[in-house]
Short mmCIF file of C-alpha atoms (C1' of nucleotides) in Angstrom, two decimals:
data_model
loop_
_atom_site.label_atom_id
_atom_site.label_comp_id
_atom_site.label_asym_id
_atom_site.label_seq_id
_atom_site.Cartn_x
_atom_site.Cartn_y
_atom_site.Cartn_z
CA UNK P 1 -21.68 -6.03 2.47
CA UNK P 2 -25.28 -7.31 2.48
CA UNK P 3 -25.72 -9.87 -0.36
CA UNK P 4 -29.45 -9.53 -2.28
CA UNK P 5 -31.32 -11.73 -0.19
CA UNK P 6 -30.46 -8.84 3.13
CA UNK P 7 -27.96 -11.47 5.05
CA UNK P 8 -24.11 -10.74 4.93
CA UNK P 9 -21.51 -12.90 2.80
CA UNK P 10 -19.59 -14.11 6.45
CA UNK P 11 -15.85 -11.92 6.39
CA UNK P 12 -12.88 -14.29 6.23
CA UNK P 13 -8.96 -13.76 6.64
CA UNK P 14 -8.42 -13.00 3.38
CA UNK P 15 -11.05 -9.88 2.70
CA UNK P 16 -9.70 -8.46 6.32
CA UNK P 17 -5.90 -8.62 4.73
CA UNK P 18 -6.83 -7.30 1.70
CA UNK P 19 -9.33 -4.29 3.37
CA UNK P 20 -6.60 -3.88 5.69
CA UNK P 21 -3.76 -3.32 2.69
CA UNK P 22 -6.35 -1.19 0.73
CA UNK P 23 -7.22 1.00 3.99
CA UNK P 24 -3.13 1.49 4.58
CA UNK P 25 -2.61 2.13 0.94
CA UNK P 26 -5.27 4.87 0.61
CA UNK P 27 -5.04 6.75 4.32
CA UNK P 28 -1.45 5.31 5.87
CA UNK P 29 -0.93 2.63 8.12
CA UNK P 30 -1.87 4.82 10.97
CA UNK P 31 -5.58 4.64 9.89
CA UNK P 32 -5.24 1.21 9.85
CA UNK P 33 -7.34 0.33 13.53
CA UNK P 34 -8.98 -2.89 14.49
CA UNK P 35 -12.11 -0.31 14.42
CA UNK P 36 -11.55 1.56 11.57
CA UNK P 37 -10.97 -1.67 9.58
CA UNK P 38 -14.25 -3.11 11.08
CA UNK P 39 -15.91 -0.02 9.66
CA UNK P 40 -13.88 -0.20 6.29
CA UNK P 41 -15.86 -3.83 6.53
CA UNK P 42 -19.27 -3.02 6.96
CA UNK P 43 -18.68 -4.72 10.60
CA UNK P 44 -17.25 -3.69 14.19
CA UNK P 45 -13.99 -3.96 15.12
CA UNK P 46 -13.82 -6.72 17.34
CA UNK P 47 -15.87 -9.07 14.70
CA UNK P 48 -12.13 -9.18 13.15
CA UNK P 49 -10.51 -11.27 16.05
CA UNK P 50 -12.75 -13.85 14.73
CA UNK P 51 -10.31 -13.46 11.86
CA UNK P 52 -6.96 -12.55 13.05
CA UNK P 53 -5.18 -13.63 16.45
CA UNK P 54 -4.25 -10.12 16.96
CA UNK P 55 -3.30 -6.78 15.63
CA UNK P 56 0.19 -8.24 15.29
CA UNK P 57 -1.26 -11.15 13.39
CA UNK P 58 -3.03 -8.84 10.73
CA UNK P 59 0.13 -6.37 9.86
CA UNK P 60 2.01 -9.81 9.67
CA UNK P 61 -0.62 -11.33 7.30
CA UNK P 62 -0.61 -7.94 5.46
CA UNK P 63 2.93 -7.78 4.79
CA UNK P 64 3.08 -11.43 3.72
CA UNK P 65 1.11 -10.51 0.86
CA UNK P 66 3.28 -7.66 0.17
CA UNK P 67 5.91 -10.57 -0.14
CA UNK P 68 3.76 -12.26 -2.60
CA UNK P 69 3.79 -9.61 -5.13
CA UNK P 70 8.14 -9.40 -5.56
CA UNK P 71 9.29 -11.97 -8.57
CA UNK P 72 11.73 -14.40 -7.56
CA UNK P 73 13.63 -15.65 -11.07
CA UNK P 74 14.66 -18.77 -10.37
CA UNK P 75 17.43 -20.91 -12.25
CA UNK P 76 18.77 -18.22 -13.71
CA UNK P 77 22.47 -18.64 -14.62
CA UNK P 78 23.69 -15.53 -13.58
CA UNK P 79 23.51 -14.48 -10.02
CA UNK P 80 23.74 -10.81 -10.22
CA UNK P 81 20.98 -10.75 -13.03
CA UNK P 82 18.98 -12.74 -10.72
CA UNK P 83 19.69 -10.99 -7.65
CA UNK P 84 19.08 -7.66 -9.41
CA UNK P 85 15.61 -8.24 -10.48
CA UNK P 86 14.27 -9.65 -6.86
CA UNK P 87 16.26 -6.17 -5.77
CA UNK P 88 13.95 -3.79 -8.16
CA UNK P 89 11.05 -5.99 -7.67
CA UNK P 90 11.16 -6.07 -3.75
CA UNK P 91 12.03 -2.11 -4.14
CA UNK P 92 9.05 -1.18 -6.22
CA UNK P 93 6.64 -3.52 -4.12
CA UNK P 94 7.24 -1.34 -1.00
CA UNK P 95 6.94 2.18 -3.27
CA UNK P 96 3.28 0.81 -4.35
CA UNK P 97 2.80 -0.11 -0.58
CA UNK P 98 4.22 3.03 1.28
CA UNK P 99 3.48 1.96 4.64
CA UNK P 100 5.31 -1.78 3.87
CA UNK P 101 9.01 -1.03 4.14
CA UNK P 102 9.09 -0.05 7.74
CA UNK P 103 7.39 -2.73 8.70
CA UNK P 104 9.30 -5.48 6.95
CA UNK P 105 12.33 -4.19 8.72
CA UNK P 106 10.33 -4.55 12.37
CA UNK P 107 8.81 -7.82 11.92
CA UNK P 108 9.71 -11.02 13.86
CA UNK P 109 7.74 -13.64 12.63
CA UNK P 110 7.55 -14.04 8.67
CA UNK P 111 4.91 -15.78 6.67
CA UNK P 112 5.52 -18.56 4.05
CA UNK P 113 5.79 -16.02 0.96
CA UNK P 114 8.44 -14.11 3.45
CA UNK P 115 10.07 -17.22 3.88
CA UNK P 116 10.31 -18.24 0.17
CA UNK P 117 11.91 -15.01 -0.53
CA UNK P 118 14.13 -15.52 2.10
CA UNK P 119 14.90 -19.11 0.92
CA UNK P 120 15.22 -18.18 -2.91
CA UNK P 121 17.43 -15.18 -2.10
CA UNK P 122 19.85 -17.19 -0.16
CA UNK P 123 19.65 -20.00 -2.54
CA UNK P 124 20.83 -17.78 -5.67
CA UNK P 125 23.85 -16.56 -3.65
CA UNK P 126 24.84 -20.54 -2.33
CA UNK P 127 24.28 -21.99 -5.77
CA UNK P 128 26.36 -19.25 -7.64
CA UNK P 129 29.63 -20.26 -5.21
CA UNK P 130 29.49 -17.83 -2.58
CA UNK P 131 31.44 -19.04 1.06
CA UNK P 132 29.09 -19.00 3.72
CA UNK P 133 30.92 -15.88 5.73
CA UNK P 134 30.69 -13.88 2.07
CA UNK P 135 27.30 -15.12 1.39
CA UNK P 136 26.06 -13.79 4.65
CA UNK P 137 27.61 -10.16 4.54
CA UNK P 138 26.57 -10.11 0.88
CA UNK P 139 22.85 -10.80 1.80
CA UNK P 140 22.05 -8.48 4.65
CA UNK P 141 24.11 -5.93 2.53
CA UNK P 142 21.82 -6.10 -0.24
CA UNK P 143 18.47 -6.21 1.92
CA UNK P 144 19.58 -3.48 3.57
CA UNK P 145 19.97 -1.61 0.44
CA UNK P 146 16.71 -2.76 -0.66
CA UNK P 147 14.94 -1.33 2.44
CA UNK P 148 17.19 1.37 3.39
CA UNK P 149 16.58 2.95 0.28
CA UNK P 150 12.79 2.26 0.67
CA UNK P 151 11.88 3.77 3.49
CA UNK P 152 14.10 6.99 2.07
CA UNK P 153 12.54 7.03 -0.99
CA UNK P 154 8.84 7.34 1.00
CA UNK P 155 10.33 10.04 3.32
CA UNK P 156 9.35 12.44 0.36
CA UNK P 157 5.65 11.01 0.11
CA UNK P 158 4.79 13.84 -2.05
CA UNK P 159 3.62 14.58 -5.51
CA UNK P 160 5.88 15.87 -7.92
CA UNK P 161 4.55 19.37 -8.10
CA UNK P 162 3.93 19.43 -4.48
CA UNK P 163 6.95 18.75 -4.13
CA UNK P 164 8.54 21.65 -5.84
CA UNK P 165 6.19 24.19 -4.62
CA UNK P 166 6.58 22.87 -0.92
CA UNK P 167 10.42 22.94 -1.17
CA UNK P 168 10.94 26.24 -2.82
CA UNK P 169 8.84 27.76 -0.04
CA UNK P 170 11.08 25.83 2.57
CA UNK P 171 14.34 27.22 0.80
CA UNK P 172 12.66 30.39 1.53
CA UNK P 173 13.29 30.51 4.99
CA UNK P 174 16.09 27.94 5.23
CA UNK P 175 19.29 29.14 6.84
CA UNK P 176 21.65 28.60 3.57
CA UNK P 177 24.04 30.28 5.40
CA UNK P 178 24.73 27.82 8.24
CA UNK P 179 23.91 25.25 6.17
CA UNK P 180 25.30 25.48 2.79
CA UNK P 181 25.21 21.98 1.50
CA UNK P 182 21.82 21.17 2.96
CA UNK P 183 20.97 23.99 0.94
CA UNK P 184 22.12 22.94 -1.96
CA UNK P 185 21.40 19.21 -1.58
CA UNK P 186 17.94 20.28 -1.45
CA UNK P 187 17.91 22.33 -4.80
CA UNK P 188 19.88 19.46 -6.42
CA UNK P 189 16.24 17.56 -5.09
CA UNK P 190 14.25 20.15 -6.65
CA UNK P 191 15.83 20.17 -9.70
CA UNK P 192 16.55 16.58 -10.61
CA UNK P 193 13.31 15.15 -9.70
CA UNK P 194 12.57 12.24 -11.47
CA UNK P 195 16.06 11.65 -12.65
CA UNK P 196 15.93 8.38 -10.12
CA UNK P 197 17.84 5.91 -10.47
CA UNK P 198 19.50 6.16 -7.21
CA UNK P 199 18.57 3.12 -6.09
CA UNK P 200 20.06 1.08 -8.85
CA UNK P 201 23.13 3.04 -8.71
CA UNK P 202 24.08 1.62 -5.42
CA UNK P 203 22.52 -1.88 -6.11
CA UNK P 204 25.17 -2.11 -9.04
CA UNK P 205 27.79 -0.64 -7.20
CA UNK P 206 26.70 -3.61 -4.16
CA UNK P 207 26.26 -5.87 -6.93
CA UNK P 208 29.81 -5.06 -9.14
CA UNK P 209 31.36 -5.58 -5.58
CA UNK P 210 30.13 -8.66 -4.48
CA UNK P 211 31.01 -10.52 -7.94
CA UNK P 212 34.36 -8.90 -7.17
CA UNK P 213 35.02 -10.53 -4.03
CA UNK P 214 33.25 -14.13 -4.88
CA UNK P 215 35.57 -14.59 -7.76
CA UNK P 216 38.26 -14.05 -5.48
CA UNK P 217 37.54 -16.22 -2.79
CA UNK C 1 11.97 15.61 42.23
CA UNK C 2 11.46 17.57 45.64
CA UNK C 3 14.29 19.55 46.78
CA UNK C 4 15.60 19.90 50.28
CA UNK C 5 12.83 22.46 51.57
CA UNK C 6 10.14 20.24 49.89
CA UNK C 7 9.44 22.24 46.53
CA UNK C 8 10.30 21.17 43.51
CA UNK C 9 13.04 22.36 40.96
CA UNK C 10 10.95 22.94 37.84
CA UNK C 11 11.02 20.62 34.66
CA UNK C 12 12.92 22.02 31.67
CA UNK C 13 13.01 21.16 27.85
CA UNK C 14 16.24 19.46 28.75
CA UNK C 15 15.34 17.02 31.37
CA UNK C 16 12.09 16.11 29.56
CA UNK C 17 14.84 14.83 26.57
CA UNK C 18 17.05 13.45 28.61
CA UNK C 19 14.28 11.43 30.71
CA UNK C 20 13.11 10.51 27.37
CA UNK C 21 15.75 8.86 26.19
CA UNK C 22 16.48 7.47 29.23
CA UNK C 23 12.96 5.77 29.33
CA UNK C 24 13.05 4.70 25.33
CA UNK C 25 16.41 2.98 26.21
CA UNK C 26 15.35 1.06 29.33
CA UNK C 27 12.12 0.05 27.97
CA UNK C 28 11.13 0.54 24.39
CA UNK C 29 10.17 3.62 22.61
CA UNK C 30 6.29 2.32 23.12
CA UNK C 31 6.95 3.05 26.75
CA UNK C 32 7.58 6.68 26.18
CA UNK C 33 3.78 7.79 26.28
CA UNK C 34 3.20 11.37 27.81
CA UNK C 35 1.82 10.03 30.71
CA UNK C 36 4.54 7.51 31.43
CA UNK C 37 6.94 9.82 30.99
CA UNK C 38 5.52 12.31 33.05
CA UNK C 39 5.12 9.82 35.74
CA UNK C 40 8.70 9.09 35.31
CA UNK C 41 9.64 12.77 36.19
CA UNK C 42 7.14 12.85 39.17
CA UNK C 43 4.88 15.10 37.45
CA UNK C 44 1.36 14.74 35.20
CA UNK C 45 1.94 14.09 31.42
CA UNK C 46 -0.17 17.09 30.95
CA UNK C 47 3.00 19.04 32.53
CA UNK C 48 5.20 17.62 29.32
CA UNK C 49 3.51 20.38 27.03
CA UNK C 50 4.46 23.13 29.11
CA UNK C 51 8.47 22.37 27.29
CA UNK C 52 7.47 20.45 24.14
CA UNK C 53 4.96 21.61 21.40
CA UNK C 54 3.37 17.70 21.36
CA UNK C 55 5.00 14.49 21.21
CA UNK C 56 6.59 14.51 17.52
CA UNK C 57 8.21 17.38 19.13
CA UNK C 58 9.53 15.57 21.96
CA UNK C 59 10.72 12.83 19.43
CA UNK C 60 12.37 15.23 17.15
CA UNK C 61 14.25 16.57 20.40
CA UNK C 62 15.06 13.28 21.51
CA UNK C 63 16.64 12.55 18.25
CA UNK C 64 18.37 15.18 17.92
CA UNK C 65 20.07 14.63 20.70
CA UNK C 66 20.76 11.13 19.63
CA UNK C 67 22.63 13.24 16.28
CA UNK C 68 24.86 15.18 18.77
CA UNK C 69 26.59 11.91 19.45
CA UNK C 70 27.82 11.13 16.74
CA UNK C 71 31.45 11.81 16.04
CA UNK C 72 31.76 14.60 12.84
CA UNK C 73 35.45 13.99 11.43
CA UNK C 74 36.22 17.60 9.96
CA UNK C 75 39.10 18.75 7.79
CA UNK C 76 40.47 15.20 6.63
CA UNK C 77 42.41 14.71 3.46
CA UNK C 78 41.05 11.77 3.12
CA UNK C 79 37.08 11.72 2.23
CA UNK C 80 37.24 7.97 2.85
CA UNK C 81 38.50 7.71 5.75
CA UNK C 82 36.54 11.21 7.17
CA UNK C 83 33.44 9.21 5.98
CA UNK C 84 34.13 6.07 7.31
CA UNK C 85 34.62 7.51 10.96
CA UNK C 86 31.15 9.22 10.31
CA UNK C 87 29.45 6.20 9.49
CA UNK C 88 30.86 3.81 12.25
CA UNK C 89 29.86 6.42 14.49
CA UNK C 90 26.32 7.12 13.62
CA UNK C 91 25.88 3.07 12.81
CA UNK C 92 27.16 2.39 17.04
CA UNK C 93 25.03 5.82 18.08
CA UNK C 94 21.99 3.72 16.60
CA UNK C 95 23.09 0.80 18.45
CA UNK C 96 23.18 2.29 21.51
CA UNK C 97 19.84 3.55 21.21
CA UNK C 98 17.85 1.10 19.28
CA UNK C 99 14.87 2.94 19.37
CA UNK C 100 16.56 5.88 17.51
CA UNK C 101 17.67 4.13 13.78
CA UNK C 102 13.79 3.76 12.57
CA UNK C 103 13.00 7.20 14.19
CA UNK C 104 15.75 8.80 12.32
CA UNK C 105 14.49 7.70 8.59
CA UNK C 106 10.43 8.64 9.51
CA UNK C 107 11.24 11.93 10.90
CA UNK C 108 10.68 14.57 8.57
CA UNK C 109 11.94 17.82 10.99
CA UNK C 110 15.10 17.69 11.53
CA UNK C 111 17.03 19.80 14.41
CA UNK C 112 20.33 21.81 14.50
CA UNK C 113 22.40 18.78 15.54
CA UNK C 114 20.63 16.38 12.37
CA UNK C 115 21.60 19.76 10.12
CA UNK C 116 24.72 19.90 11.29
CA UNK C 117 25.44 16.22 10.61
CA UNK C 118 24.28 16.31 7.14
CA UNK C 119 26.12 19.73 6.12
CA UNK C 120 29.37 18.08 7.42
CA UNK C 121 28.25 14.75 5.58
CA UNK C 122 28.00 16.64 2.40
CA UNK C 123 30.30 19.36 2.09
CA UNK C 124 33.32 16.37 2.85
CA UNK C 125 32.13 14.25 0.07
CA UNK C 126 32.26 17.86 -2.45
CA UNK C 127 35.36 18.83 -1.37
CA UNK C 128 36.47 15.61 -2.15
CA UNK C 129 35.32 16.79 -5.65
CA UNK C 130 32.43 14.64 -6.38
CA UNK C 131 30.30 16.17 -8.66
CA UNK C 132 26.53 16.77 -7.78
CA UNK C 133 24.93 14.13 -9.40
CA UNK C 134 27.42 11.23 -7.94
CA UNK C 135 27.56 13.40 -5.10
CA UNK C 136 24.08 12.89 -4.00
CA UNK C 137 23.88 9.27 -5.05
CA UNK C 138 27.17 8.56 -2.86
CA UNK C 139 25.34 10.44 0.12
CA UNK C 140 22.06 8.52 -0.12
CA UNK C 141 23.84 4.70 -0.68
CA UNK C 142 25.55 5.60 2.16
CA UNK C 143 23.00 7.13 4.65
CA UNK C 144 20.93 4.08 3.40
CA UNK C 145 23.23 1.20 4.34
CA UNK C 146 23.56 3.14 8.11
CA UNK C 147 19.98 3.09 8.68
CA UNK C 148 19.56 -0.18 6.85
CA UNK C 149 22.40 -2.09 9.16
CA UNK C 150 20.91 -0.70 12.17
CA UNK C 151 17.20 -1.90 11.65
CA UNK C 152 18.56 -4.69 11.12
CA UNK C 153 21.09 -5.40 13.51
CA UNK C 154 18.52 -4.15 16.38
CA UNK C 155 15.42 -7.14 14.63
CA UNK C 156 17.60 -9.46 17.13
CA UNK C 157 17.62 -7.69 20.15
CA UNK C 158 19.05 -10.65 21.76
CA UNK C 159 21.53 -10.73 24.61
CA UNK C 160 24.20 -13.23 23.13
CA UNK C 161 23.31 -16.33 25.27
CA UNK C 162 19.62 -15.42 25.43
CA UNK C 163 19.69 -15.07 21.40
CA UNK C 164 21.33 -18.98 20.63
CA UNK C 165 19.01 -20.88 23.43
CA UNK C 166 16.05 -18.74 21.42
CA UNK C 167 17.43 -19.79 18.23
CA UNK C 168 18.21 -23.55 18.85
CA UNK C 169 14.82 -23.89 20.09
CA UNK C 170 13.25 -22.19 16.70
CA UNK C 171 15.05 -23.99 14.50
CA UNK C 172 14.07 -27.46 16.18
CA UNK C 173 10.48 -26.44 15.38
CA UNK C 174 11.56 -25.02 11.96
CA UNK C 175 10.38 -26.69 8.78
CA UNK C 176 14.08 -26.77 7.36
CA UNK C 177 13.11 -29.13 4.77
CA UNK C 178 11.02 -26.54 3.05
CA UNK C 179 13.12 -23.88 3.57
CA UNK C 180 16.76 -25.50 3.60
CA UNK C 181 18.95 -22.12 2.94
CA UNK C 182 17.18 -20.18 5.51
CA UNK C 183 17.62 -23.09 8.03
CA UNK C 184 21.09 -22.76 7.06
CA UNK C 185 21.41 -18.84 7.32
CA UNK C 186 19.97 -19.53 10.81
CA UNK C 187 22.41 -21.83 12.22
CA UNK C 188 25.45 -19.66 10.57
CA UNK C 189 24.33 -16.74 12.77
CA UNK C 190 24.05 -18.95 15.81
CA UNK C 191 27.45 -20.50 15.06
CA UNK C 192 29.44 -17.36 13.86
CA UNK C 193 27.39 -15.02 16.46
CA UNK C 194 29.88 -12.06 17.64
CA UNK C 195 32.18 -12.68 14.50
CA UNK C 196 30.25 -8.82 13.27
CA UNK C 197 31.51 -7.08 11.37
CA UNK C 198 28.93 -6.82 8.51
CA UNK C 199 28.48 -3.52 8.25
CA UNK C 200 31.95 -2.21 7.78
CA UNK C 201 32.61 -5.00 5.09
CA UNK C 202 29.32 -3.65 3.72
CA UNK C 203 30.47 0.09 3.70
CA UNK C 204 33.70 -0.20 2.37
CA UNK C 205 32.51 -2.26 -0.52
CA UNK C 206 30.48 0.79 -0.75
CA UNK C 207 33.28 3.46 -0.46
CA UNK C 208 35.48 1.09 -2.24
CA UNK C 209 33.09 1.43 -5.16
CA UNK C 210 32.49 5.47 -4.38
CA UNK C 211 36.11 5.87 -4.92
CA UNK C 212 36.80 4.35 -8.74
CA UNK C 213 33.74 6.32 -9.95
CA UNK C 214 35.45 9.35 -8.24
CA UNK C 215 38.53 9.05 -9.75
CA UNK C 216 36.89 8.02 -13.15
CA UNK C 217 34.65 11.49 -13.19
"C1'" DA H 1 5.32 30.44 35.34
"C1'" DC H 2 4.27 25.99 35.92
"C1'" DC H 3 1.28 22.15 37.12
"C1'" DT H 4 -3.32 19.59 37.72
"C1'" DG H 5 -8.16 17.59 36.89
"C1'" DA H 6 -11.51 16.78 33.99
"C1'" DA H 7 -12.84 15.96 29.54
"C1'" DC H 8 -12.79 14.40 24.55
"C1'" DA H 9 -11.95 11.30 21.02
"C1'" DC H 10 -9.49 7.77 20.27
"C1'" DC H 11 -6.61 2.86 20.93
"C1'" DG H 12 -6.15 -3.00 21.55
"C1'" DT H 13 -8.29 -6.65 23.71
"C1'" DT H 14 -11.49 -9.77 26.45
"C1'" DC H 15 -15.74 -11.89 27.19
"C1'" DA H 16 -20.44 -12.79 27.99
"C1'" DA H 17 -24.40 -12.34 25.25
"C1'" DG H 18 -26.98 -12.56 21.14
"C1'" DT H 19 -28.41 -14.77 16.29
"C1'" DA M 1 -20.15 -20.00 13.37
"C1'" DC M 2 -19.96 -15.39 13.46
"C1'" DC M 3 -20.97 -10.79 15.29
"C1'" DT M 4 -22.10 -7.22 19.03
"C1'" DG M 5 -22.11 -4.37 23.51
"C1'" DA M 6 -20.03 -3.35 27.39
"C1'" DA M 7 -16.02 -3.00 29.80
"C1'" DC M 8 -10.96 -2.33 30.96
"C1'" DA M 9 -6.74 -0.15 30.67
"C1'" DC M 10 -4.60 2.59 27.99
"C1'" DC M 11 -3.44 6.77 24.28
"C1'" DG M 12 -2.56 12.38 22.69
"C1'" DT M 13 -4.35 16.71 23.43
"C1'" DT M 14 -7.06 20.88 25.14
"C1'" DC M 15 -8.35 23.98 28.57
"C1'" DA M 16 -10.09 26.07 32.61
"C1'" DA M 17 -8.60 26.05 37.20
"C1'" DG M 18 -5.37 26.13 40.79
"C1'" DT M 19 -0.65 27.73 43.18
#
DNA sequence: ACCTGAACACCGTTCAAGT
DNA sequence: ACCTGAACACCGTTCAAGT
């Protein structure tokens, strides 16, 4: 990126994260190389440990600013409402980031906007009265959810009509007849595309749960 | 492996698997490289391709082996509790393996055992007379909290003692002022380490849930 | 039929050298 | 202060050659 005067504006850790979350949007996180992003950069690969510690150290800098884009609603009186919208905002953040979801469930170390969403999550649950034991199982059951569903969701990475043409020529030759309900699971795909909603369902059905059992205990 | 008169017995699909598995559990999935696990069975890597098309192959055989593991409860009155057995045992399969959960939800070819467990899966929840749109939300909400508990359960692939020396160290470095509620999620899971159980409370809030819109439709 | 050696096009990472 | 070239120890995969 040579500025007018023929030198280069110097790269900094912020244009590598953001090349590096544009690069694994566009081609899949797989493209994503210490080389590749050099290139991406106008610059070769190893220019970017100037910038990063590691490889480690960009994916984790990447996915903090993933974190950054999921609302956290704050002081809201009601937990679930609360709860539900960081749900569908985390869940939509890793559909616009395809390659995100997986590795939010791998990573060890977490970034400040990581931990804020950590901190605010568990917050919403303490403050609206849940036990500690409760409040535990409640939280990993919901970011489970969150990221189970994810990382399902992005197993079909495939335009709409793609997707019917590719599946009606895999029906073709699929063995219906050892596999009924494979079968048909997979026409009930075709069919209801864009019906969605699948991940709410089970958020509410977490959700409806949860408030269950707090009011109990 | 050179038998008694100093030949070898020949490789088959089978052992390459098996010695896959075996290496992915000892060491990590990274350390299953064709060459590694070549070395492993005394041969080249380039031998490997003489019994799988490439490596997704061998992963998608691995995996599949992985699904033959897991206990299919056929023929139960009771879709709950058939389900339930189905889920604890594909939830400790994962555990036993942890290399196998995040394989399982980025595969996209799935083998005869993987079929076998999803046509099971499937035809008990319609016999149980869900109807095909709740039907396939059920089957996804559930699927999703399996693969979602594992990932999870295996980011603290900590031996017990190992994990709470780790942990007491972190947290004395850990800016708990900023983030008090995750310095207090922390120390619960150091404290109530063993107690478990989060992913069975999680799935039959789940079924629990399943059930009354069964009944209701 | 099965395995090997050499080759190709890639990786992450280090480090001395350049400006 | 920032970038490059060369090097090291790896990858997956192909293919002609060996037995």
């Amino acid at each position: 990126m040579p500025k007018p005067d023929g030198r280069r504006v110097p790269l900094n850790r912020d244009r590598v994260l953001e090349a590096g979350i544009a690069l694994a949007d566009a081609e899949g996180i797989a493209a994503v190389s210490m080389r590749r992003l050099g290139q991406a950069l106008g610059v070769k690969g190893m220019a970017l440990y100037n910038h990063v510690d590691n490889k480690q150290d960009l994916l984790d800098g990447m996915l903090d600013r993933i974190a950054e884009e999921i609302e956290l609603p704050e002081g809201s009186r009601d937990w679930r409402e609360g709860t539900r919208r960081r749900a569908v905002s985390a869940y939509t953040a890793f559909l616009r980031h395809p390659w995100s979801a997986s590795l939010w469930t791998a990573s060890i170390t977490l970034g400040p906007a990581r931990m804020r969403y950590l901190d605010t999550a568990l917050r919403g649950l303490r403050e609206a009265g849940f036990p500690p034991d409760l409040l535990d199982r409640a939280f990993h059951t919901i970011e489970n959810h969150i990221t189970g569903h994810a990382l399902q969701a992005l197993d079909f990475p495939l335009a709409p009509g793609e997707m019917r043409q590719i599946g009606e020529d895999y029906l073709r030759t699929f063995p219906a007849g050892r596999y009924p309900d494979v079968a048909a699971h997979i026409r009930h795909h075709l069919h209801h595309r864009g019906s969605g909603g699948g991940f709410e369902f089970g958020l509410d059905l977490i959700l409806d749960g949860l408030e269950r059992m707090r009011t109990a205990a």
